[in-house]
PDB file of C-alpha atoms in Angstrom:
ATOM      1  CA  MET A   1      49.249  35.065 201.814  1.00  0.00           C
ATOM      2  CA  SER A   2      47.392  32.091 200.373  1.00  0.00           C
ATOM      3  CA  ARG A   3      48.584  28.976 200.576  1.00  0.00           C
ATOM      4  CA  ASP A   4      48.123  28.673 196.415  1.00  0.00           C
ATOM      5  CA  HIS A   5      50.459  31.124 195.958  1.00  0.00           C
ATOM      6  CA  LYS A   6      53.136  29.042 197.988  1.00  0.00           C
ATOM      7  CA  PRO A   7      53.973  26.849 195.137  1.00  0.00           C
ATOM      8  CA  ARG A   8      54.322  29.284 192.509  1.00  0.00           C
ATOM      9  CA  LYS A   9      57.146  30.671 195.268  1.00  0.00           C
ATOM     10  CA  SER A  10      58.479  27.718 195.336  1.00  0.00           C
ATOM     11  CA  TRP A  11      59.217  26.819 191.531  1.00  0.00           C
ATOM     12  CA  PHE A  12      61.110  30.532 191.462  1.00  0.00           C
ATOM     13  CA  LYS A  13      63.301  29.958 194.140  1.00  0.00           C
ATOM     14  CA  ARG A  14      63.868  26.573 191.834  1.00  0.00           C
ATOM     15  CA  ARG A  15      64.045  27.833 188.789  1.00  0.00           C
ATOM     16  CA  PRO A  16      67.802  28.444 188.290  1.00  0.00           C
ATOM     17  CA  LEU A  17      68.627  24.707 189.463  1.00  0.00           C
ATOM     18  CA  TRP A  18      66.080  23.717 186.812  1.00  0.00           C
ATOM     19  CA  ILE A  19      67.437  25.933 184.019  1.00  0.00           C
ATOM     20  CA  LEU A  20      71.049  25.139 185.086  1.00  0.00           C
ATOM     21  CA  VAL A  21      69.961  21.106 184.366  1.00  0.00           C
ATOM     22  CA  ALA A  22      68.459  22.619 181.438  1.00  0.00           C
ATOM     23  CA  PHE A  23      71.841  23.705 180.190  1.00  0.00           C
ATOM     24  CA  LEU A  24      73.659  20.625 180.884  1.00  0.00           C
ATOM     25  CA  PHE A  25      71.414  18.254 179.114  1.00  0.00           C
ATOM     26  CA  PHE A  26      71.345  20.560 176.637  1.00  0.00           C
ATOM     27  CA  VAL A  27      75.176  20.671 176.112  1.00  0.00           C
ATOM     28  CA  THR A  28      75.557  17.475 177.444  1.00  0.00           C
ATOM     29  CA  PHE A  29      73.109  15.974 174.311  1.00  0.00           C
ATOM     30  CA  THR A  30      74.645  18.648 171.567  1.00  0.00           C
ATOM     31  CA  ASN A  31      78.208  17.190 172.508  1.00  0.00           C
ATOM     32  CA  SER A  32      78.075  13.991 173.498  1.00  0.00           C
ATOM     33  CA  SER A  33      79.794  11.139 171.316  1.00  0.00           C
ATOM     34  CA  TYR A  34      77.001   9.058 172.530  1.00  0.00           C
ATOM     35  CA  PHE A  35      74.075  10.489 170.628  1.00  0.00           C
ATOM     36  CA  ALA A  36      76.553  10.966 167.097  1.00  0.00           C
ATOM     37  CA  GLN A  37      76.581   8.543 164.669  1.00  0.00           C
ATOM     38  CA  LYS A  38      79.013   5.321 165.506  1.00  0.00           C
ATOM     39  CA  ALA A  39      82.129   5.697 164.145  1.00  0.00           C
ATOM     40  CA  THR A  40      83.293   3.006 162.470  1.00  0.00           C
ATOM     41  CA  GLY A  41      86.582   3.440 160.338  1.00  0.00           C
ATOM     42  CA  SER A  42      89.689   3.349 160.756  1.00  0.00           C
ATOM     43  CA  PRO A  43      91.846   6.179 160.415  1.00  0.00           C
ATOM     44  CA  LEU A  44      93.949   7.164 156.969  1.00  0.00           C
ATOM     45  CA  LEU A  45      97.578   7.636 157.175  1.00  0.00           C
ATOM     46  CA  LEU A  46      99.665  11.695 156.814  1.00  0.00           C
ATOM     47  CA  ALA A  47     103.629  10.381 155.888  1.00  0.00           C
ATOM     48  CA  HIS A  48     105.566  12.739 157.317  1.00  0.00           C
ATOM     49  CA  ARG A  49     108.476  13.965 154.462  1.00  0.00           C
ATOM     50  CA  GLY A  50     107.724  10.024 153.176  1.00  0.00           C
ATOM     51  CA  MET A  51     109.538   7.360 154.411  1.00  0.00           C
ATOM     52  CA  ALA A  52     112.562   9.065 156.405  1.00  0.00           C
ATOM     53  CA  GLN A  53     115.055   8.649 158.732  1.00  0.00           C
ATOM     54  CA  THR A  54     114.066   9.307 162.746  1.00  0.00           C
ATOM     55  CA  PHE A  55     115.934  10.174 165.181  1.00  0.00           C
ATOM     56  CA  PRO A  56     115.184  11.139 169.140  1.00  0.00           C
ATOM     57  CA  MET A  57     112.520  14.033 169.958  1.00  0.00           C
ATOM     58  CA  GLU A  58     113.822  15.068 173.317  1.00  0.00           C
ATOM     59  CA  GLY A  59     115.585  18.457 173.548  1.00  0.00           C
ATOM     60  CA  ILE A  60     115.738  19.201 169.983  1.00  0.00           C
ATOM     61  CA  THR A  61     114.834  22.565 168.984  1.00  0.00           C
ATOM     62  CA  ASP A  62     114.936  24.716 165.752  1.00  0.00           C
ATOM     63  CA  GLU A  63     118.739  24.762 165.399  1.00  0.00           C
ATOM     64  CA  THR A  64     118.713  21.277 165.649  1.00  0.00           C
ATOM     65  CA  CYS A  65     120.375  19.484 162.623  1.00  0.00           C
ATOM     66  CA  THR A  66     118.986  16.194 162.874  1.00  0.00           C
ATOM     67  CA  ALA A  67     120.647  14.272 160.602  1.00  0.00           C
ATOM     68  CA  GLU A  68     123.691  14.311 163.028  1.00  0.00           C
ATOM     69  CA  GLN A  69     121.840  12.405 165.607  1.00  0.00           C
ATOM     70  CA  ILE A  70     119.720  10.088 163.592  1.00  0.00           C
ATOM     71  CA  TYR A  71     118.431   6.546 164.999  1.00  0.00           C
ATOM     72  CA  PRO A  72     120.244   3.628 163.255  1.00  0.00           C
ATOM     73  CA  PRO A  73     119.150   3.041 160.036  1.00  0.00           C
ATOM     74  CA  GLU A  74     115.819   0.866 159.657  1.00  0.00           C
ATOM     75  CA  HIS A  75     115.772   1.200 155.941  1.00  0.00           C
ATOM     76  CA  PRO A  76     117.428   2.450 152.719  1.00  0.00           C
ATOM     77  CA  TYR A  77     115.143   5.951 152.434  1.00  0.00           C
ATOM     78  CA  LEU A  78     116.441   9.954 152.899  1.00  0.00           C
ATOM     79  CA  GLU A  79     112.969  12.012 153.215  1.00  0.00           C
ATOM     80  CA  ASN A  80     111.925  13.999 150.520  1.00  0.00           C
ATOM     81  CA  THR A  81     113.088  11.866 147.260  1.00  0.00           C
ATOM     82  CA  ILE A  82     110.806  10.072 145.157  1.00  0.00           C
ATOM     83  CA  ALA A  83     111.801   6.665 146.128  1.00  0.00           C
ATOM     84  CA  SER A  84     110.718   8.210 149.641  1.00  0.00           C
ATOM     85  CA  ILE A  85     107.881   9.025 148.467  1.00  0.00           C
ATOM     86  CA  ARG A  86     106.785   6.603 146.112  1.00  0.00           C
ATOM     87  CA  ALA A  87     108.069   4.200 149.632  1.00  0.00           C
ATOM     88  CA  ALA A  88     105.456   5.571 151.367  1.00  0.00           C
ATOM     89  CA  PHE A  89     102.726   5.499 149.512  1.00  0.00           C
ATOM     90  CA  ASP A  90     103.376   1.484 148.998  1.00  0.00           C
ATOM     91  CA  ALA A  91     103.924   1.061 153.115  1.00  0.00           C
ATOM     92  CA  GLY A  92     100.130   2.714 153.170  1.00  0.00           C
ATOM     93  CA  ALA A  93     100.468   6.062 153.853  1.00  0.00           C
ATOM     94  CA  ASP A  94      97.111   7.678 152.742  1.00  0.00           C
ATOM     95  CA  VAL A  95      98.827  11.104 152.353  1.00  0.00           C
ATOM     96  CA  VAL A  96     102.671  12.520 151.902  1.00  0.00           C
ATOM     97  CA  GLU A  97     104.274  15.711 153.723  1.00  0.00           C
ATOM     98  CA  LEU A  98     106.690  16.696 151.567  1.00  0.00           C
ATOM     99  CA  ASP A  99     108.695  20.868 152.304  1.00  0.00           C
ATOM    100  CA  VAL A 100     109.102  22.798 149.456  1.00  0.00           C
ATOM    101  CA  GLN A 101     112.451  25.188 149.074  1.00  0.00           C
ATOM    102  CA  PRO A 102     112.279  28.596 146.715  1.00  0.00           C
ATOM    103  CA  THR A 103     115.449  28.282 144.025  1.00  0.00           C
ATOM    104  CA  LYS A 104     116.983  30.660 142.151  1.00  0.00           C
ATOM    105  CA  ASP A 105     115.628  30.287 138.786  1.00  0.00           C
ATOM    106  CA  GLY A 106     112.103  30.364 139.990  1.00  0.00           C
ATOM    107  CA  GLN A 107     111.608  26.992 140.585  1.00  0.00           C
ATOM    108  CA  PHE A 108     110.797  24.886 143.472  1.00  0.00           C
ATOM    109  CA  ALA A 109     113.144  21.537 145.198  1.00  0.00           C
ATOM    110  CA  ILE A 110     112.253  19.510 147.637  1.00  0.00           C
ATOM    111  CA  PHE A 111     114.773  19.658 150.628  1.00  0.00           C
ATOM    112  CA  HIS A 112     113.332  20.362 154.301  1.00  0.00           C
ATOM    113  CA  ASP A 113     115.694  22.862 154.984  1.00  0.00           C
ATOM    114  CA  TRP A 114     117.015  26.436 153.842  1.00  0.00           C
ATOM    115  CA  THR A 115     119.629  26.095 154.309  1.00  0.00           C
ATOM    116  CA  LEU A 116     122.408  23.421 152.819  1.00  0.00           C
ATOM    117  CA  GLY A 117     124.997  22.625 155.887  1.00  0.00           C
ATOM    118  CA  CYS A 118     123.556  19.854 157.723  1.00  0.00           C
ATOM    119  CA  ARG A 119     123.019  17.122 155.371  1.00  0.00           C
ATOM    120  CA  THR A 120     124.258  17.571 151.574  1.00  0.00           C
ATOM    121  CA  ASN A 121     128.198  18.287 151.052  1.00  0.00           C
ATOM    122  CA  GLY A 122     126.990  22.226 150.104  1.00  0.00           C
ATOM    123  CA  GLU A 123     126.883  24.704 152.178  1.00  0.00           C
ATOM    124  CA  GLY A 124     124.848  27.964 151.826  1.00  0.00           C
ATOM    125  CA  VAL A 125     121.218  29.175 151.844  1.00  0.00           C
ATOM    126  CA  THR A 126     119.179  27.325 149.088  1.00  0.00           C
ATOM    127  CA  ARG A 127     117.223  29.963 147.247  1.00  0.00           C
ATOM    128  CA  ASP A 128     120.915  31.269 145.885  1.00  0.00           C
ATOM    129  CA  PHE A 129     121.208  28.082 144.198  1.00  0.00           C
ATOM    130  CA  SER A 130     119.363  27.059 140.975  1.00  0.00           C
ATOM    131  CA  LEU A 131     117.330  23.979 140.833  1.00  0.00           C
ATOM    132  CA  ALA A 132     120.008  22.143 138.559  1.00  0.00           C
ATOM    133  CA  GLU A 133     123.102  23.140 140.828  1.00  0.00           C
ATOM    134  CA  LEU A 134     121.138  21.671 143.970  1.00  0.00           C
ATOM    135  CA  GLN A 135     120.374  18.492 142.465  1.00  0.00           C
ATOM    136  CA  LYS A 136     124.047  18.116 141.940  1.00  0.00           C
ATOM    137  CA  LEU A 137     124.629  17.701 145.872  1.00  0.00           C
ATOM    138  CA  ASP A 138     124.959  14.741 147.902  1.00  0.00           C
ATOM    139  CA  ILE A 139     121.229  14.754 149.998  1.00  0.00           C
ATOM    140  CA  GLY A 140     122.774  12.011 152.186  1.00  0.00           C
ATOM    141  CA  TYR A 141     126.525  13.451 152.982  1.00  0.00           C
ATOM    142  CA  LYS A 142     126.383  14.087 156.680  1.00  0.00           C
ATOM    143  CA  TYR A 143     123.680  11.654 158.024  1.00  0.00           C
ATOM    144  CA  THR A 144     124.799   9.625 161.174  1.00  0.00           C
ATOM    145  CA  ALA A 145     124.102   7.323 163.674  1.00  0.00           C
ATOM    146  CA  ASP A 146     127.069   7.486 165.775  1.00  0.00           C
ATOM    147  CA  GLY A 147     128.295  10.864 165.986  1.00  0.00           C
ATOM    148  CA  GLY A 148     129.912  11.261 163.452  1.00  0.00           C
ATOM    149  CA  LYS A 149     132.192   8.040 162.692  1.00  0.00           C
ATOM    150  CA  THR A 150     130.449   6.267 159.768  1.00  0.00           C
ATOM    151  CA  PHE A 151     128.377   8.055 157.502  1.00  0.00           C
ATOM    152  CA  PRO A 152     125.926   5.286 155.937  1.00  0.00           C
ATOM    153  CA  PHE A 153     124.457   7.416 153.253  1.00  0.00           C
ATOM    154  CA  ARG A 154     126.634   9.039 151.777  1.00  0.00           C
ATOM    155  CA  GLY A 155     127.843   8.524 148.347  1.00  0.00           C
ATOM    156  CA  LYS A 156     123.696   7.833 147.814  1.00  0.00           C
ATOM    157  CA  GLY A 157     121.917  10.681 147.958  1.00  0.00           C
ATOM    158  CA  ILE A 158     123.893  12.629 144.708  1.00  0.00           C
ATOM    159  CA  GLY A 159     121.113  14.103 142.628  1.00  0.00           C
ATOM    160  CA  MET A 160     118.346  12.673 144.828  1.00  0.00           C
ATOM    161  CA  MET A 161     116.740  16.186 145.669  1.00  0.00           C
ATOM    162  CA  PRO A 162     113.447  16.523 142.963  1.00  0.00           C
ATOM    163  CA  SER A 163     111.876  19.729 142.067  1.00  0.00           C
ATOM    164  CA  LEU A 164     107.869  20.156 143.111  1.00  0.00           C
ATOM    165  CA  SER A 165     107.354  19.520 139.117  1.00  0.00           C
ATOM    166  CA  GLU A 166     108.505  16.375 139.522  1.00  0.00           C
ATOM    167  CA  VAL A 167     107.027  14.679 142.580  1.00  0.00           C
ATOM    168  CA  LEU A 168     103.643  16.216 140.906  1.00  0.00           C
ATOM    169  CA  GLN A 169     104.183  14.193 137.750  1.00  0.00           C
ATOM    170  CA  ALA A 170     105.950  11.138 139.455  1.00  0.00           C
ATOM    171  CA  PHE A 171     102.611  11.229 142.153  1.00  0.00           C
ATOM    172  CA  SER A 172      99.398  12.685 139.351  1.00  0.00           C
ATOM    173  CA  ASP A 173      96.601  10.807 141.641  1.00  0.00           C
ATOM    174  CA  ARG A 174      98.053  10.418 145.119  1.00  0.00           C
ATOM    175  CA  SER A 175      96.920  13.477 147.913  1.00  0.00           C
ATOM    176  CA  LEU A 176      99.468  15.713 148.672  1.00  0.00           C
ATOM    177  CA  LEU A 177     100.211  18.125 152.077  1.00  0.00           C
ATOM    178  CA  ILE A 178     102.980  20.845 150.674  1.00  0.00           C
ATOM    179  CA  HIS A 179     104.831  22.317 153.486  1.00  0.00           C
ATOM    180  CA  VAL A 180     106.013  25.929 152.537  1.00  0.00           C
ATOM    181  CA  LYS A 181     109.299  26.617 155.704  1.00  0.00           C
ATOM    182  CA  SER A 182     109.346  30.489 155.739  1.00  0.00           C
ATOM    183  CA  ASN A 183     107.155  32.897 156.668  1.00  0.00           C
ATOM    184  CA  ASP A 184     108.221  34.545 153.045  1.00  0.00           C
ATOM    185  CA  PRO A 185     104.717  35.872 151.575  1.00  0.00           C
ATOM    186  CA  ASN A 186     106.200  36.034 148.449  1.00  0.00           C
ATOM    187  CA  GLU A 187     107.098  32.679 148.192  1.00  0.00           C
ATOM    188  CA  GLY A 188     103.082  31.964 149.062  1.00  0.00           C
ATOM    189  CA  GLN A 189     102.391  34.276 145.960  1.00  0.00           C
ATOM    190  CA  GLN A 190     105.213  32.302 143.837  1.00  0.00           C
ATOM    191  CA  LEU A 191     103.537  28.782 144.680  1.00  0.00           C
ATOM    192  CA  ALA A 192     100.115  29.977 144.120  1.00  0.00           C
ATOM    193  CA  ASN A 193     101.373  30.816 140.610  1.00  0.00           C
ATOM    194  CA  TYR A 194     102.825  27.802 140.231  1.00  0.00           C
ATOM    195  CA  LEU A 195      99.606  25.710 141.613  1.00  0.00           C
ATOM    196  CA  SER A 196      97.024  27.790 139.426  1.00  0.00           C
ATOM    197  CA  THR A 197      98.893  25.944 136.292  1.00  0.00           C
ATOM    198  CA  LEU A 198      96.888  22.650 137.849  1.00  0.00           C
ATOM    199  CA  PRO A 199      93.646  21.366 136.481  1.00  0.00           C
ATOM    200  CA  THR A 200      91.067  22.021 139.114  1.00  0.00           C
ATOM    201  CA  GLU A 201      90.900  17.814 139.991  1.00  0.00           C
ATOM    202  CA  ARG A 202      94.893  17.639 140.887  1.00  0.00           C
ATOM    203  CA  LEU A 203      94.448  20.762 142.897  1.00  0.00           C
ATOM    204  CA  ALA A 204      91.620  19.119 145.052  1.00  0.00           C
ATOM    205  CA  THR A 205      94.191  15.939 146.099  1.00  0.00           C
ATOM    206  CA  LEU A 206      96.330  18.767 147.912  1.00  0.00           C
ATOM    207  CA  THR A 207      96.949  20.875 150.694  1.00  0.00           C
ATOM    208  CA  VAL A 208      99.433  23.463 151.421  1.00  0.00           C
ATOM    209  CA  TYR A 209     100.436  24.393 155.035  1.00  0.00           C
ATOM    210  CA  GLY A 210     103.053  26.870 156.641  1.00  0.00           C
ATOM    211  CA  GLY A 211     103.910  30.299 158.011  1.00  0.00           C
ATOM    212  CA  ASP A 212     100.974  32.555 158.343  1.00  0.00           C
ATOM    213  CA  LYS A 213     102.103  35.300 155.608  1.00  0.00           C
ATOM    214  CA  PRO A 214     102.251  32.833 153.118  1.00  0.00           C
ATOM    215  CA  ILE A 215      99.720  31.008 153.299  1.00  0.00           C
ATOM    216  CA  GLU A 216      97.444  33.752 153.489  1.00  0.00           C
ATOM    217  CA  ASP A 217      98.918  35.344 150.516  1.00  0.00           C
ATOM    218  CA  LEU A 218      98.434  31.820 148.367  1.00  0.00           C
ATOM    219  CA  HIS A 219      94.950  31.058 149.694  1.00  0.00           C
ATOM    220  CA  LYS A 220      93.875  34.817 148.671  1.00  0.00           C
ATOM    221  CA  ILE A 221      95.518  33.577 145.135  1.00  0.00           C
ATOM    222  CA  LEU A 222      93.827  30.660 145.126  1.00  0.00           C
ATOM    223  CA  PRO A 223      90.829  30.087 147.734  1.00  0.00           C
ATOM    224  CA  GLU A 224      89.190  27.236 146.554  1.00  0.00           C
ATOM    225  CA  MET A 225      92.464  25.598 147.846  1.00  0.00           C
ATOM    226  CA  ARG A 226      92.931  23.844 151.226  1.00  0.00           C
ATOM    227  CA  VAL A 227      95.040  25.454 153.367  1.00  0.00           C
ATOM    228  CA  MET A 228      96.309  25.492 156.958  1.00  0.00           C
ATOM    229  CA  SER A 229      98.921  28.462 159.195  1.00  0.00           C
ATOM    230  CA  LYS A 230      98.465  28.937 162.731  1.00  0.00           C
ATOM    231  CA  ALA A 231      96.706  31.878 162.092  1.00  0.00           C
ATOM    232  CA  THR A 232      94.255  30.036 160.281  1.00  0.00           C
ATOM    233  CA  LEU A 233      94.120  27.174 162.948  1.00  0.00           C
ATOM    234  CA  LYS A 234      93.478  30.023 165.884  1.00  0.00           C
ATOM    235  CA  SER A 235      90.569  31.486 163.510  1.00  0.00           C
ATOM    236  CA  CYS A 236      88.523  27.939 163.837  1.00  0.00           C
ATOM    237  CA  LEU A 237      89.383  26.324 166.962  1.00  0.00           C
ATOM    238  CA  ILE A 238      89.706  29.326 169.550  1.00  0.00           C
ATOM    239  CA  PRO A 239      86.003  30.347 168.560  1.00  0.00           C
ATOM    240  CA  TYR A 240      84.680  26.814 168.502  1.00  0.00           C
ATOM    241  CA  ILE A 241      86.488  26.160 172.262  1.00  0.00           C
ATOM    242  CA  ALA A 242      84.416  29.734 172.607  1.00  0.00           C
ATOM    243  CA  ILE A 243      80.829  28.557 171.313  1.00  0.00           C
ATOM    244  CA  GLY A 244      81.479  24.873 169.925  1.00  0.00           C
ATOM    245  CA  TRP A 245      79.255  23.731 172.233  1.00  0.00           C
ATOM    246  CA  THR A 246      75.653  24.989 170.720  1.00  0.00           C
ATOM    247  CA  GLY A 247      76.473  23.073 167.772  1.00  0.00           C
ATOM    248  CA  TYR A 248      77.925  26.146 165.572  1.00  0.00           C
ATOM    249  CA  ILE A 249      80.766  25.585 162.889  1.00  0.00           C
ATOM    250  CA  PRO A 250      82.455  29.179 162.694  1.00  0.00           C
ATOM    251  CA  GLN A 251      82.881  29.784 159.079  1.00  0.00           C
ATOM    252  CA  ALA A 252      86.556  29.495 159.773  1.00  0.00           C
ATOM    253  CA  CYS A 253      86.062  26.009 160.571  1.00  0.00           C
ATOM    254  CA  GLU A 254      84.821  25.879 156.901  1.00  0.00           C
ATOM    255  CA  GLN A 255      87.350  23.510 153.969  1.00  0.00           C
ATOM    256  CA  THR A 256      90.115  23.948 155.612  1.00  0.00           C
ATOM    257  CA  GLN A 257      92.948  21.205 157.492  1.00  0.00           C
ATOM    258  CA  LEU A 258      93.581  21.306 161.566  1.00  0.00           C
ATOM    259  CA  HIS A 259      96.215  20.132 163.161  1.00  0.00           C
ATOM    260  CA  ILE A 260      95.319  18.887 166.494  1.00  0.00           C
ATOM    261  CA  PRO A 261      97.158  17.544 169.027  1.00  0.00           C
ATOM    262  CA  ASP A 262      96.210  14.422 170.903  1.00  0.00           C
ATOM    263  CA  GLN A 263      96.865  15.885 174.459  1.00  0.00           C
ATOM    264  CA  ILE A 264      94.316  19.316 173.255  1.00  0.00           C
ATOM    265  CA  ALA A 265      91.739  16.520 171.405  1.00  0.00           C
ATOM    266  CA  PRO A 266      89.277  15.576 174.858  1.00  0.00           C
ATOM    267  CA  TRP A 267      89.322  19.666 175.353  1.00  0.00           C
ATOM    268  CA  LEU A 268      87.147  20.111 172.049  1.00  0.00           C
ATOM    269  CA  TRP A 269      83.327  20.270 171.872  1.00  0.00           C
ATOM    270  CA  GLY A 270      81.849  16.630 170.708  1.00  0.00           C
ATOM    271  CA  TRP A 271      85.613  15.180 170.370  1.00  0.00           C
ATOM    272  CA  PRO A 272      85.783  12.200 169.108  1.00  0.00           C
ATOM    273  CA  ASN A 273      82.771  11.513 167.029  1.00  0.00           C
ATOM    274  CA  ARG A 274      80.312  14.872 167.018  1.00  0.00           C
ATOM    275  CA  PHE A 275      83.751  16.689 166.273  1.00  0.00           C
ATOM    276  CA  MET A 276      84.308  14.850 163.319  1.00  0.00           C
ATOM    277  CA  GLU A 277      81.270  14.906 161.946  1.00  0.00           C
ATOM    278  CA  ARG A 278      81.164  18.746 162.428  1.00  0.00           C
ATOM    279  CA  MET A 279      84.139  18.740 160.594  1.00  0.00           C
ATOM    280  CA  GLU A 280      83.540  16.555 158.190  1.00  0.00           C
ATOM    281  CA  ARG A 281      80.570  18.120 157.363  1.00  0.00           C
ATOM    282  CA  ASN A 282      82.509  21.317 156.591  1.00  0.00           C
ATOM    283  CA  GLN A 283      85.006  19.663 154.383  1.00  0.00           C
ATOM    284  CA  THR A 284      87.541  20.146 156.727  1.00  0.00           C
ATOM    285  CA  ARG A 285      90.445  17.743 157.563  1.00  0.00           C
ATOM    286  CA  VAL A 286      91.348  16.132 160.749  1.00  0.00           C
ATOM    287  CA  VAL A 287      95.096  15.377 161.182  1.00  0.00           C
ATOM    288  CA  LEU A 288      95.783  13.866 164.702  1.00  0.00           C
ATOM    289  CA  VAL A 289      99.441  14.252 166.070  1.00  0.00           C
ATOM    290  CA  ALA A 290     100.768  13.077 169.243  1.00  0.00           C
ATOM    291  CA  GLY A 291     101.279  14.474 172.049  1.00  0.00           C
ATOM    292  CA  SER A 292     101.400  18.295 172.633  1.00  0.00           C
ATOM    293  CA  GLY A 293     102.261  18.966 168.570  1.00  0.00           C
ATOM    294  CA  ASP A 294     105.555  20.006 168.911  1.00  0.00           C
ATOM    295  CA  PHE A 295     108.313  19.366 166.310  1.00  0.00           C
ATOM    296  CA  SER A 296     106.009  17.048 164.439  1.00  0.00           C
ATOM    297  CA  ARG A 297     106.070  14.105 167.088  1.00  0.00           C
ATOM    298  CA  GLY A 298     103.654  11.230 165.757  1.00  0.00           C
ATOM    299  CA  PHE A 299     102.095   8.327 165.925  1.00  0.00           C
ATOM    300  CA  ASP A 300     105.111   6.239 165.604  1.00  0.00           C
ATOM    301  CA  SER A 301     104.725   2.890 167.669  1.00  0.00           C
ATOM    302  CA  LEU A 302     102.125   0.318 168.700  1.00  0.00           C
ATOM    303  CA  GLU A 303     102.040   1.804 172.227  1.00  0.00           C
ATOM    304  CA  ASP A 304     101.309   5.483 169.943  1.00  0.00           C
ATOM    305  CA  LEU A 305      98.438   4.059 168.473  1.00  0.00           C
ATOM    306  CA  ALA A 306      96.468   3.022 171.892  1.00  0.00           C
ATOM    307  CA  ASN A 307      95.884   6.892 171.967  1.00  0.00           C
ATOM    308  CA  VAL A 308      93.864   6.893 169.104  1.00  0.00           C
ATOM    309  CA  PRO A 309      90.412   7.487 169.635  1.00  0.00           C
ATOM    310  CA  VAL A 310      88.227   4.137 168.257  1.00  0.00           C
ATOM    311  CA  GLY A 311      86.534   4.519 165.057  1.00  0.00           C
ATOM    312  CA  PHE A 312      88.663   7.675 164.566  1.00  0.00           C
ATOM    313  CA  SER A 313      88.554   8.546 160.768  1.00  0.00           C
ATOM    314  CA  GLY A 314      91.141  11.623 160.563  1.00  0.00           C
ATOM    315  CA  LEU A 315      94.293  11.517 159.849  1.00  0.00           C
ATOM    316  CA  LEU A 316      97.075  10.418 161.958  1.00  0.00           C
ATOM    317  CA  TRP A 317     100.592  11.790 161.547  1.00  0.00           C
ATOM    318  CA  THR A 318     103.549   9.551 161.744  1.00  0.00           C
ATOM    319  CA  ASN A 319     107.127   9.389 160.686  1.00  0.00           C
ATOM    320  CA  ARG A 320     107.252   5.751 160.916  1.00  0.00           C
ATOM    321  CA  ILE A 321     104.700   4.573 158.421  1.00  0.00           C
ATOM    322  CA  ASP A 322     106.827   1.371 157.361  1.00  0.00           C
ATOM    323  CA  ARG A 323     105.979   0.649 161.186  1.00  0.00           C
ATOM    324  CA  ILE A 324     102.239   1.944 161.348  1.00  0.00           C
ATOM    325  CA  GLY A 325     101.611   1.092 157.772  1.00  0.00           C
ATOM    326  CA  PRO A 326     100.749  -2.344 158.019  1.00  0.00           C
ATOM    327  CA  VAL A 327      99.439  -2.300 161.402  1.00  0.00           C
ATOM    328  CA  ILE A 328      96.660   0.376 160.550  1.00  0.00           C
ATOM    329  CA  HIS A 329      95.842  -1.855 157.372  1.00  0.00           C
ATOM    330  CA  ALA A 330      95.903  -5.092 158.515  1.00  0.00           C
ATOM    331  CA  LYS A 331      92.805  -4.144 161.000  1.00  0.00           C
TER     332      LYS A 331
END
């Protein structure tokens, strides 16, 4: 064997190593935030249920009546009311989240629960009542911070359950996140038919999320609407995790909204700056939620804010806009 053949043989032996090095360089360069535009902005704030009474998150299940275990009140507001939404915006919220329930007479009430017994002086299912009947209830009737010894909001919530129409009229120029609480496709169709009467510029300020079936049906009627469900979230993030290292953005990640737990976010390709660049380029809004994302955990204290990446420009989910708003806007 000639001598000039030996280097070539050596090159072939080393080629797998060079391929690996090149691959690692490509992945690093494509996804490293060091090579992305430096983020210099401040987070936007999403106030969950407006200015709301909060409660311990430990041991919460879908069956828990949280009104029966609130913390001692630090403010006079009840969630999902005109007053609480206004207070949230005044405290610095950029978006306010609210819950909708269909009524017997084809309208939408702003109320968290599909039943009335946990919070109000009524019983039964919200959709079995007309809007006028629901608005006669005391929505603060059963809130207690001491196991039922006292009820600090009893008598103060009469007539305070607003309709979706009233909220949209009161906050005609503000951004809202509408939560469909059921998995009923008919509810999605009903909401879509209602929203389709709004001007295009108003629809651009609204986002709807909720169960897979109602969101799918709503989006068929209003394809231009920004929506989110577990199905839309998975259709974006699963292929992104699989091939996002290449810089390719799946079509399902365009013009949508992503709720990403901060415990999972670091595993996304390009997190935070490169990932945010990609989503913003595709008109997708990123909402960072706290912990694993279960039961609407939010960034509710100064300690929680330490987990927010420097320069993060998406939305932070918070249950305590009264605490977080002044801190963020003071920066």
